[in-house]
PDB file of N, CA and C in Angstrom:
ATOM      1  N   UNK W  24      78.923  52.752  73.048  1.00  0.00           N
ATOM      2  CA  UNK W  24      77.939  51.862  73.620  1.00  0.00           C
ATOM      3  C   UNK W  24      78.199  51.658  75.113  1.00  0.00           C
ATOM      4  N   UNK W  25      79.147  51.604  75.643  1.00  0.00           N
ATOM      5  CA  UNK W  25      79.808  51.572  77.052  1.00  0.00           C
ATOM      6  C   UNK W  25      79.051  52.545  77.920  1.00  0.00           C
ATOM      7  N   UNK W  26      78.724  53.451  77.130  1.00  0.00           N
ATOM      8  CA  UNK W  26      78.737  55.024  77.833  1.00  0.00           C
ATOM      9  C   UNK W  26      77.399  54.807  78.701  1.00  0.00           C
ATOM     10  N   UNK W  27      76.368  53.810  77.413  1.00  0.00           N
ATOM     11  CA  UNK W  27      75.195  54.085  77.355  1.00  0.00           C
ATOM     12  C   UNK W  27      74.796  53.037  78.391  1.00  0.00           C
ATOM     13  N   UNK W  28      75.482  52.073  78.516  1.00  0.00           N
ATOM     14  CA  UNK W  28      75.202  50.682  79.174  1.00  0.00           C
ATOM     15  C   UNK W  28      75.163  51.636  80.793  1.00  0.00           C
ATOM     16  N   UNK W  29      76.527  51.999  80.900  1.00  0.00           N
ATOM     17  CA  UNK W  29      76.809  52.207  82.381  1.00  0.00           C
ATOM     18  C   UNK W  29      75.744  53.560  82.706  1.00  0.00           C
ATOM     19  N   UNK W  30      75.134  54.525  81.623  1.00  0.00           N
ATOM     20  CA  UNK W  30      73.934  55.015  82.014  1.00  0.00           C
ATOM     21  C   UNK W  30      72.815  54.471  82.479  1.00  0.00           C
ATOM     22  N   UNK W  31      71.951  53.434  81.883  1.00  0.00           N
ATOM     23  CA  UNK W  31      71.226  52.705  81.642  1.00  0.00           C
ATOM     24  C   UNK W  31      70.797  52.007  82.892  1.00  0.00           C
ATOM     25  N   UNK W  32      72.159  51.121  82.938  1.00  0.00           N
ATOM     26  CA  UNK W  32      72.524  50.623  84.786  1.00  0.00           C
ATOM     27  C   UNK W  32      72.834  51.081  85.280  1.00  0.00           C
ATOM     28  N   UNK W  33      73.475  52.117  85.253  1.00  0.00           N
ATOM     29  CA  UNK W  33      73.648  53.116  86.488  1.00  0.00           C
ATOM     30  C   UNK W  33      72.367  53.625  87.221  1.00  0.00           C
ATOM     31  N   UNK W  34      71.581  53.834  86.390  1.00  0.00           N
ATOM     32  CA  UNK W  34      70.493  54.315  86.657  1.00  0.00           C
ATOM     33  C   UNK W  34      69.158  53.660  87.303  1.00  0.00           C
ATOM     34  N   UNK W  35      69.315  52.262  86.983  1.00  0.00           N
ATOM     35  CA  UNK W  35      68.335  51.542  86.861  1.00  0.00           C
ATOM     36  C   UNK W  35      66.809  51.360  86.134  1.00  0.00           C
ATOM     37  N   UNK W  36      67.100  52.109  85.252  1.00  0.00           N
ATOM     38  CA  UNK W  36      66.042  52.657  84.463  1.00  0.00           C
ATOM     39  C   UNK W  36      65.813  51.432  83.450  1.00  0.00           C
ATOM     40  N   UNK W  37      66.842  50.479  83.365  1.00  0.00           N
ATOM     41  CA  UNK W  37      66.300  49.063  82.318  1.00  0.00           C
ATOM     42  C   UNK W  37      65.219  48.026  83.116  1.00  0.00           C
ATOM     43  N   UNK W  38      65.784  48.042  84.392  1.00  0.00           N
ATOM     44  CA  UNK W  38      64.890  47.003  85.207  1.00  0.00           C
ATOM     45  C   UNK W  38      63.508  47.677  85.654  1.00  0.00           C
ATOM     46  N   UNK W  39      63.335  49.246  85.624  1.00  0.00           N
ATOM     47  CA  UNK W  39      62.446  49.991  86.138  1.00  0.00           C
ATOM     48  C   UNK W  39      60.987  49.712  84.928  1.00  0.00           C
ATOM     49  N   UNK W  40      61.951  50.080  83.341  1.00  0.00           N
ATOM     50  CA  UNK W  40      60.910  50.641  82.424  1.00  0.00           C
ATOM     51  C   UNK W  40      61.032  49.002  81.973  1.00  0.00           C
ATOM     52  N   UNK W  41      62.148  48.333  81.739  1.00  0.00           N
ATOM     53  CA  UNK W  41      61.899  47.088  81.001  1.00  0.00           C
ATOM     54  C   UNK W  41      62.439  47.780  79.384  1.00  0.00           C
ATOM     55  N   UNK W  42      64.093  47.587  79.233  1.00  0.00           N
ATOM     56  CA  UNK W  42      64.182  48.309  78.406  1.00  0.00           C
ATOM     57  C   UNK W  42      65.645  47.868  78.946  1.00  0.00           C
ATOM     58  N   UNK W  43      66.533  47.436  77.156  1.00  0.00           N
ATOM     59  CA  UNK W  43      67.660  46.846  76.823  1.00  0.00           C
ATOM     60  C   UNK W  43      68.043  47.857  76.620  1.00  0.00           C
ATOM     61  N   UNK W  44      70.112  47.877  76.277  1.00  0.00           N
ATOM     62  CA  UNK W  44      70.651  48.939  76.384  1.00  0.00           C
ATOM     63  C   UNK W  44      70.463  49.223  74.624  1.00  0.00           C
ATOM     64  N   UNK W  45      70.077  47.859  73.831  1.00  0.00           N
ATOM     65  CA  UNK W  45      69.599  48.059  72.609  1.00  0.00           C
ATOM     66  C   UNK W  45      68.631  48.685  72.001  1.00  0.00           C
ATOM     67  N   UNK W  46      67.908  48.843  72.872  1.00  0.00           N
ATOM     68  CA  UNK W  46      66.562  49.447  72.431  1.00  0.00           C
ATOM     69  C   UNK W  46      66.499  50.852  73.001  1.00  0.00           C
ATOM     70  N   UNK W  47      67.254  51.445  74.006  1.00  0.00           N
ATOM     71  CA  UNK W  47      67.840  52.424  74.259  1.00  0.00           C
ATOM     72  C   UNK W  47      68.635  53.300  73.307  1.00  0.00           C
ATOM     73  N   UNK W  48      69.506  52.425  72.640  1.00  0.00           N
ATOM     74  CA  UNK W  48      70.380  52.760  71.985  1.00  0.00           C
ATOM     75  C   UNK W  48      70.264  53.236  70.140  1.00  0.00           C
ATOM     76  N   UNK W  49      68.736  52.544  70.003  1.00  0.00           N
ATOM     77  CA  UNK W  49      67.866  52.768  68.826  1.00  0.00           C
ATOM     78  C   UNK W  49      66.488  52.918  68.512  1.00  0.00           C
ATOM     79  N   UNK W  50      66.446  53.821  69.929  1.00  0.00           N
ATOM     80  CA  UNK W  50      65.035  54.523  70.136  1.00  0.00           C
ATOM     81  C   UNK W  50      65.533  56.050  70.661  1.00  0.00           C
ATOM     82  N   UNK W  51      67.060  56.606  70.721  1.00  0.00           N
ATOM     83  CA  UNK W  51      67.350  57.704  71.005  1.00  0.00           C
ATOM     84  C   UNK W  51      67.885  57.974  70.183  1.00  0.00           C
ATOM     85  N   UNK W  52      68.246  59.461  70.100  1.00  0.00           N
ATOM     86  CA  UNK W  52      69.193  60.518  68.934  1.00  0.00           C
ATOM     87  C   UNK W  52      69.913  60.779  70.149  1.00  0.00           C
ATOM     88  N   UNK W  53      71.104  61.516  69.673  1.00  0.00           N
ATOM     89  CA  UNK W  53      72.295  62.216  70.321  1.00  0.00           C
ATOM     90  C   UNK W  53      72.304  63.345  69.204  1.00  0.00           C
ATOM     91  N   UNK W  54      71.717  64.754  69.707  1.00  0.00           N
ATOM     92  CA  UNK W  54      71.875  65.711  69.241  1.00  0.00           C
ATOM     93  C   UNK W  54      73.097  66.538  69.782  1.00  0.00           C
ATOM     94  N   UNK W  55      74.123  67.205  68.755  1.00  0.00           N
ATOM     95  CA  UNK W  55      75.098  67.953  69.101  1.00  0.00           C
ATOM     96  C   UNK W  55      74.907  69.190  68.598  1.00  0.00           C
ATOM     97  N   UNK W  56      74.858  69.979  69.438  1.00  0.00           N
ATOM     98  CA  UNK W  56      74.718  71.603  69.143  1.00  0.00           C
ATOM     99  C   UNK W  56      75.839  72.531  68.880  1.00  0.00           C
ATOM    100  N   UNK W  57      76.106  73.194  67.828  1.00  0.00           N
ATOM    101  CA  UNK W  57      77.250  73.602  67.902  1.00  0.00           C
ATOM    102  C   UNK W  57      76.974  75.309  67.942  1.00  0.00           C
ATOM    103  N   UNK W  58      77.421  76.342  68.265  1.00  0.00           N
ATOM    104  CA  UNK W  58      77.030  77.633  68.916  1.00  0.00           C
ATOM    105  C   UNK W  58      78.382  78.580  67.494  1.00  0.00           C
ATOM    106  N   UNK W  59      77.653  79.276  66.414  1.00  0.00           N
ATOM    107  CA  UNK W  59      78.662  80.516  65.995  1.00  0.00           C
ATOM    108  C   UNK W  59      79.413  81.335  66.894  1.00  0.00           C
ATOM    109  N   UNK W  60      78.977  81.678  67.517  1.00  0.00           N
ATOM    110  CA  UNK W  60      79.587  82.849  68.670  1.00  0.00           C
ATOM    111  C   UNK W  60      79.457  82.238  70.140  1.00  0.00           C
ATOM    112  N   UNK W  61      79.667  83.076  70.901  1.00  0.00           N
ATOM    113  CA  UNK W  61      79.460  82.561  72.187  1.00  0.00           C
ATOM    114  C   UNK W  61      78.667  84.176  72.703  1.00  0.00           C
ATOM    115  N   UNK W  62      77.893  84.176  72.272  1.00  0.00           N
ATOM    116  CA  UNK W  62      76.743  85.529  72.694  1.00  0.00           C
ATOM    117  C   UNK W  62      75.968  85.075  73.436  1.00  0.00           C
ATOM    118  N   UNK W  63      75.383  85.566  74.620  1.00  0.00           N
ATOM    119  CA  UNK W  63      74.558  85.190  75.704  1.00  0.00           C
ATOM    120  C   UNK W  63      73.346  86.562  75.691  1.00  0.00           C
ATOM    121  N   UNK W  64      72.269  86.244  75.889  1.00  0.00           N
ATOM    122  CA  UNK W  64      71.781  87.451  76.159  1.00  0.00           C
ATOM    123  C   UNK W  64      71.000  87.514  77.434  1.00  0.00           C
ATOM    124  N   UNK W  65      71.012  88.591  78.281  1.00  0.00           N
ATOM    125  CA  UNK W  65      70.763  87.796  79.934  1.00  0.00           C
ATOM    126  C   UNK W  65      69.301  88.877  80.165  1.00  0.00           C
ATOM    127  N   UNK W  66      68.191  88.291  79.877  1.00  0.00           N
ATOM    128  CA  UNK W  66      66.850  89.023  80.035  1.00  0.00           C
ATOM    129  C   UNK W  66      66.679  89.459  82.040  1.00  0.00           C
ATOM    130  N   UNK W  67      66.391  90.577  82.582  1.00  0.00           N
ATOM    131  CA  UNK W  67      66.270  90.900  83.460  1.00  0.00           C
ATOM    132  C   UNK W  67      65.349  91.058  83.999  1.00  0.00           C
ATOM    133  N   UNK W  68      64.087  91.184  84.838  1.00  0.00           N
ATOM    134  CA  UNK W  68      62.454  91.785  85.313  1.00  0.00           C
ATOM    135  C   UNK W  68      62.877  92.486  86.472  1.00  0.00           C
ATOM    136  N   UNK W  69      62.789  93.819  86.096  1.00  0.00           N
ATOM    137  CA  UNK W  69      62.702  94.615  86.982  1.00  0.00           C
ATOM    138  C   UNK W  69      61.219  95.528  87.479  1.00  0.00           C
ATOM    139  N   UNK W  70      60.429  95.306  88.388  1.00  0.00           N
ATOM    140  CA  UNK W  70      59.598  96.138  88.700  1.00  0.00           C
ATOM    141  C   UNK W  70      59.434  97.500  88.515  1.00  0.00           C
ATOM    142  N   UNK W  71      58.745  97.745  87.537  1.00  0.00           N
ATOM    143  CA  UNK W  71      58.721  99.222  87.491  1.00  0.00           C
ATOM    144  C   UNK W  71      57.915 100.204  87.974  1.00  0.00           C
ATOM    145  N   UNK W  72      56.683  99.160  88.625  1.00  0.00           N
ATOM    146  CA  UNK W  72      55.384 100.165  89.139  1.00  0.00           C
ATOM    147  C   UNK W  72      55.477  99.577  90.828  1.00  0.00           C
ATOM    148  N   UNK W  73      56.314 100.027  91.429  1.00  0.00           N
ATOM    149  CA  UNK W  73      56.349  99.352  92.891  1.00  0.00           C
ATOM    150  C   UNK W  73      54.961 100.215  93.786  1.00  0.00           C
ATOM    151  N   UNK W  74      54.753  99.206  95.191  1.00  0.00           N
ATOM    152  CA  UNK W  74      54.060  99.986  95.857  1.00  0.00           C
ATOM    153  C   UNK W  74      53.990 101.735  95.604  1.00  0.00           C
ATOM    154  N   UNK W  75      54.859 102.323  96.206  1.00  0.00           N
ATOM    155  CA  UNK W  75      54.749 103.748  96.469  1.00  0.00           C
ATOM    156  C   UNK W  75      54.650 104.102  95.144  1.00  0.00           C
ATOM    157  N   UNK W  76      55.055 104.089  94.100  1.00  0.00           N
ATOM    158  CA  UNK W  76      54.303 104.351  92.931  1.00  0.00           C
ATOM    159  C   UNK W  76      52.682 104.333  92.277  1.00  0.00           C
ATOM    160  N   UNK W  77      52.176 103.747  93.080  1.00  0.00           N
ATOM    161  CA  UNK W  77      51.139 103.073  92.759  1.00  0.00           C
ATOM    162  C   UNK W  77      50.298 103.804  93.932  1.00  0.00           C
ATOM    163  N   UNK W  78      50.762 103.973  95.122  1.00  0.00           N
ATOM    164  CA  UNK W  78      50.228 105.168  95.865  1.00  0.00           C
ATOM    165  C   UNK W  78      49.683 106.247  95.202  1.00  0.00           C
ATOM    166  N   UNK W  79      51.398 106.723  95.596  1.00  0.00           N
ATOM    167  CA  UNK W  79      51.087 108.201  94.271  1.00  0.00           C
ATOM    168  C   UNK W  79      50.579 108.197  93.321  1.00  0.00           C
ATOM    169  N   UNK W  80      50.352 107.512  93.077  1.00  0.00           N
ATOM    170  CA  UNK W  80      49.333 107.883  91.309  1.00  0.00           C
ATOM    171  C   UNK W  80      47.907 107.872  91.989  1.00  0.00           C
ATOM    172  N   UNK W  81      47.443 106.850  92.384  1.00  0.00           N
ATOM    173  CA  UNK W  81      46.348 107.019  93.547  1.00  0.00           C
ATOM    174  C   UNK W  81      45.831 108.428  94.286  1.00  0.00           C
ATOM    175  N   UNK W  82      47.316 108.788  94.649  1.00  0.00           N
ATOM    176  CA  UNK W  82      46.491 110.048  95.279  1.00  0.00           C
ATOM    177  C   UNK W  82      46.715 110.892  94.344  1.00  0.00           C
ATOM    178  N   UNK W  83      47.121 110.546  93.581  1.00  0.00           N
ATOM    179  CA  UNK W  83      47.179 112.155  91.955  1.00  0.00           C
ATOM    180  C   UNK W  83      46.217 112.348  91.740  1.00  0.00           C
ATOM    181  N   UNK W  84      45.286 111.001  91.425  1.00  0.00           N
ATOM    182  CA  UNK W  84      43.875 110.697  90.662  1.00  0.00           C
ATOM    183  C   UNK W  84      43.056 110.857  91.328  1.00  0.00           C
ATOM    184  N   UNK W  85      43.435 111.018  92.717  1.00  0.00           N
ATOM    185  CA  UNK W  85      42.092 111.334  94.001  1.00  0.00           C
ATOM    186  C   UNK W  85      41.874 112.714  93.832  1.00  0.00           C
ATOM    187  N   UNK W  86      43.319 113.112  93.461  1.00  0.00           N
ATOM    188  CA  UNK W  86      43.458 115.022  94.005  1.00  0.00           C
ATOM    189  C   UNK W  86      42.651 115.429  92.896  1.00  0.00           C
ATOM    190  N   UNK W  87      43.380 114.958  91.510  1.00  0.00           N
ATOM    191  CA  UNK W  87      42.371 115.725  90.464  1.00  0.00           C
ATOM    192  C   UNK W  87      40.948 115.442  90.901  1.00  0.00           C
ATOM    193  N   UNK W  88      40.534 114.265  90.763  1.00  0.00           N
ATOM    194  CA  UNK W  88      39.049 113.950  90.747  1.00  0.00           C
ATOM    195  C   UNK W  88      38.356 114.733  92.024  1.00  0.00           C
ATOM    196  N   UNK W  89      39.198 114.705  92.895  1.00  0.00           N
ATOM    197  CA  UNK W  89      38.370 115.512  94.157  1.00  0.00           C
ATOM    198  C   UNK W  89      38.517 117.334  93.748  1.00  0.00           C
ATOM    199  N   UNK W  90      39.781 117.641  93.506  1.00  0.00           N
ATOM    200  CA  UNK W  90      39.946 119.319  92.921  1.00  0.00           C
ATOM    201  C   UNK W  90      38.481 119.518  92.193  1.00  0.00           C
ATOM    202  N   UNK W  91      38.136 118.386  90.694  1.00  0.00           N
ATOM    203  CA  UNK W  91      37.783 118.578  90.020  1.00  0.00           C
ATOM    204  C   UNK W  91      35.980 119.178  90.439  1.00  0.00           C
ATOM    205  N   UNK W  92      35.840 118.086  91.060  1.00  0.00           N
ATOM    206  CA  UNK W  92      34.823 117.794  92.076  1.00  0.00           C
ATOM    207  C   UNK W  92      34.161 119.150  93.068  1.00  0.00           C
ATOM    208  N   UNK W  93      35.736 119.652  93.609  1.00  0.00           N
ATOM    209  CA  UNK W  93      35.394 121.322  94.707  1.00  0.00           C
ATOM    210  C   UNK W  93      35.045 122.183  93.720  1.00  0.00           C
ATOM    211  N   UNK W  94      35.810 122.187  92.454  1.00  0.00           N
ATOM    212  CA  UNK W  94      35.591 123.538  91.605  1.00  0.00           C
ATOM    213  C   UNK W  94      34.416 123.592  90.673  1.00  0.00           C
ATOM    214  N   UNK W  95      33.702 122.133  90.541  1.00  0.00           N
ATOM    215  CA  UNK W  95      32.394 122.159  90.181  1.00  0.00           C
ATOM    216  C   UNK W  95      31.316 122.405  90.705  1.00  0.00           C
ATOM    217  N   UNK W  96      31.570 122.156  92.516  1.00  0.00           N
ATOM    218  CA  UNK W  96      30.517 122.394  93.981  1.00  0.00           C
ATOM    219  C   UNK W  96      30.957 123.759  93.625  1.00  0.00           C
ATOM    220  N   UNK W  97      31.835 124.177  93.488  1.00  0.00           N
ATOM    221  CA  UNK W  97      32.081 125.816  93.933  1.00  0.00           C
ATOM    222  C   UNK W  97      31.434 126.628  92.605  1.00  0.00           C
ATOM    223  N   UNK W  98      31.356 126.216  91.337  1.00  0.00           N
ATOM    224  CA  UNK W  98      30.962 127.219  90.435  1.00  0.00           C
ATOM    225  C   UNK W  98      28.818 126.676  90.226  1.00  0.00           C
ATOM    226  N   UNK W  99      28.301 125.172  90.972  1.00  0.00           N
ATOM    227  CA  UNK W  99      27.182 125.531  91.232  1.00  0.00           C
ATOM    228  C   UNK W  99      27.030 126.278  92.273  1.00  0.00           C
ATOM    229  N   UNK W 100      27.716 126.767  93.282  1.00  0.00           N
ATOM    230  CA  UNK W 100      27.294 127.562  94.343  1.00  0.00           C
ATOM    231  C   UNK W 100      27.198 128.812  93.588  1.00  0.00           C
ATOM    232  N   UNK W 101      27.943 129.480  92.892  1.00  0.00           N
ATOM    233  CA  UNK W 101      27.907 131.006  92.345  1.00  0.00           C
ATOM    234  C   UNK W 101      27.402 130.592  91.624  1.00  0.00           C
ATOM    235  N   UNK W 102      26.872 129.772  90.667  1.00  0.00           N
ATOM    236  CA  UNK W 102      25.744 129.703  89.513  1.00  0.00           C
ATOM    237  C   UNK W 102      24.229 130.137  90.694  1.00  0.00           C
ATOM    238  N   UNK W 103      24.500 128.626  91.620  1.00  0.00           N
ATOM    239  CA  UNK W 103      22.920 129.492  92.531  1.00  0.00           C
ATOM    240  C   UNK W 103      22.494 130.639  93.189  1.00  0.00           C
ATOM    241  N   UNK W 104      23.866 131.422  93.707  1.00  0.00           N
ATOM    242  CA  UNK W 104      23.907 132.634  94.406  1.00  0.00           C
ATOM    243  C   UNK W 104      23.695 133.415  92.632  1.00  0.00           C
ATOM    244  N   UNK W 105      23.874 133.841  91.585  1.00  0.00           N
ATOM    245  CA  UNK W 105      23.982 134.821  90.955  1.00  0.00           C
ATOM    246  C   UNK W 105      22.187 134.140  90.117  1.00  0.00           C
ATOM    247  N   UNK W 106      21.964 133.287  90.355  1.00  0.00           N
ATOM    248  CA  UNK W 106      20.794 133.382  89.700  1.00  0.00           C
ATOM    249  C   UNK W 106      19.511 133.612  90.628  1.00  0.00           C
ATOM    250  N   UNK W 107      19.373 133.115  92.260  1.00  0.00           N
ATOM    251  CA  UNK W 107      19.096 133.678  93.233  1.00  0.00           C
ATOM    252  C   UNK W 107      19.004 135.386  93.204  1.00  0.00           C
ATOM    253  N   UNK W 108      19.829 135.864  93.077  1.00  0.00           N
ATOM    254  CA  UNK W 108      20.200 137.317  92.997  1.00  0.00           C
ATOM    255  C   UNK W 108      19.383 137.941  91.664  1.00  0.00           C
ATOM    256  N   UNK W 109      19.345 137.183  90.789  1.00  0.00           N
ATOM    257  CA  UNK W 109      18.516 138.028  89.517  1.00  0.00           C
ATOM    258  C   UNK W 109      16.983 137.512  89.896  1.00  0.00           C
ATOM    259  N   UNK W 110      16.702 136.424  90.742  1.00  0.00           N
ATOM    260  CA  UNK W 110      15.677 136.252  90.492  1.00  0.00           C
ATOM    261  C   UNK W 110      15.309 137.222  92.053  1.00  0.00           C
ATOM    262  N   UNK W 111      15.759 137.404  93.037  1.00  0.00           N
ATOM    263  CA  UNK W 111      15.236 138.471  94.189  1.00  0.00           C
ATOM    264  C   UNK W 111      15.217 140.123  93.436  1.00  0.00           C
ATOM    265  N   UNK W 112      16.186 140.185  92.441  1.00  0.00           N
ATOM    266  CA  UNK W 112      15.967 141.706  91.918  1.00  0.00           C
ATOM    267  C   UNK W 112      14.392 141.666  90.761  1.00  0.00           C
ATOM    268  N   UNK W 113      14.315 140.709  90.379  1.00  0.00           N
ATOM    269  CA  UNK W 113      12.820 140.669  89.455  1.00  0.00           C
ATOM    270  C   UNK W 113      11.811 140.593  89.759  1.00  0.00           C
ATOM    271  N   UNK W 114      12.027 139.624  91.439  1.00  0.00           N
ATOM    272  CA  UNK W 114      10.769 139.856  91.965  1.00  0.00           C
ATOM    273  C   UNK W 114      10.712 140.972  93.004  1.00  0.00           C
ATOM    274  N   UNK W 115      11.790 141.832  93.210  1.00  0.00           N
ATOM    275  CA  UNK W 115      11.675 143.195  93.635  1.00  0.00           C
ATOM    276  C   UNK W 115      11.309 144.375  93.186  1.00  0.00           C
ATOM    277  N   UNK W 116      11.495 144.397  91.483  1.00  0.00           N
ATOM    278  CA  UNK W 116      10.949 145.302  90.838  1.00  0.00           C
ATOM    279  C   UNK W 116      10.035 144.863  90.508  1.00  0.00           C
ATOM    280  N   UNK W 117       9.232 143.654  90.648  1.00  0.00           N
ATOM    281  CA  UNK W 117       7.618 143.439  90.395  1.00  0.00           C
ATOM    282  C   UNK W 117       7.094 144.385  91.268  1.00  0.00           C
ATOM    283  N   UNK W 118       7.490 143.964  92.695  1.00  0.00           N
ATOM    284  CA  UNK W 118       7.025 144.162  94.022  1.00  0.00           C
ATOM    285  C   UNK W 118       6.960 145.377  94.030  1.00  0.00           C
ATOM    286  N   UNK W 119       7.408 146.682  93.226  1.00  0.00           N
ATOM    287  CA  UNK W 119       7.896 148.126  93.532  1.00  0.00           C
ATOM    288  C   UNK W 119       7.369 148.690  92.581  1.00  0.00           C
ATOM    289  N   UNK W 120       7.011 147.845  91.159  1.00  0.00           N
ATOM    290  CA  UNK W 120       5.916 148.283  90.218  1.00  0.00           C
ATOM    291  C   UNK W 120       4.476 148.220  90.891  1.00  0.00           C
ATOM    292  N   UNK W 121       3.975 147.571  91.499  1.00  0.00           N
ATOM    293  CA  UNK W 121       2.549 147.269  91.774  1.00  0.00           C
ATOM    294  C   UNK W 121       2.231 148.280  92.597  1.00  0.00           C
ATOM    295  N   UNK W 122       3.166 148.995  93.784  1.00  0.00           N
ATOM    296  CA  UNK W 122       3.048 149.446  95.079  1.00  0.00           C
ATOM    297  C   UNK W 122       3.264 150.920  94.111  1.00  0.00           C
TER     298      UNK W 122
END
């Protein structure tokens, strides 16, 4: 009870809240914890996606999407040049049938 008094007043927390060292004293628990082992486990956060990571992937996803992008401009260009080309030879052998 000593312990609790010289908390109590030490603190000033009886004259603050309005509150005996009695009513303190049987309106609290004193929980004691007692530990099997003494195991700690110490959780860490380490960043794993820092800036320059996050770059690079950026420009990975640019390169494909843009690669992807040239080699699709590039195979409509030879789609239009080779169908261009069948269509100037069809209307050349029209042109060479009639004449």
């Amino acid at each position: 009870k000593q312990w609790y008094q010289r908390r109590v007043r030490g603190a000033g927390e009886g004259e603050k809240y309005n509150f005996t060292v009695d009513d303190f004293l049987q309106n609290n628990v004193i929980l004691e914890t007692y530990f099997r082992d003494m195991y700690a486990e110490q959780v860490f956060q380490v960043r794993e996606y820092d800036f320059w990571n996050l770059l690079a992937d950026i420009g990975g996803m640019l390169g494909l999407f843009l690669g992807a992008s040239i080699f699709t401009i590039i195979d409509f260009i030879r789609y239009s040049v080779k169908f261009g080309y069948r269509k100037v030879r069809v209307v050349s052998s029209r042109l060479k049938e009639r004449s």
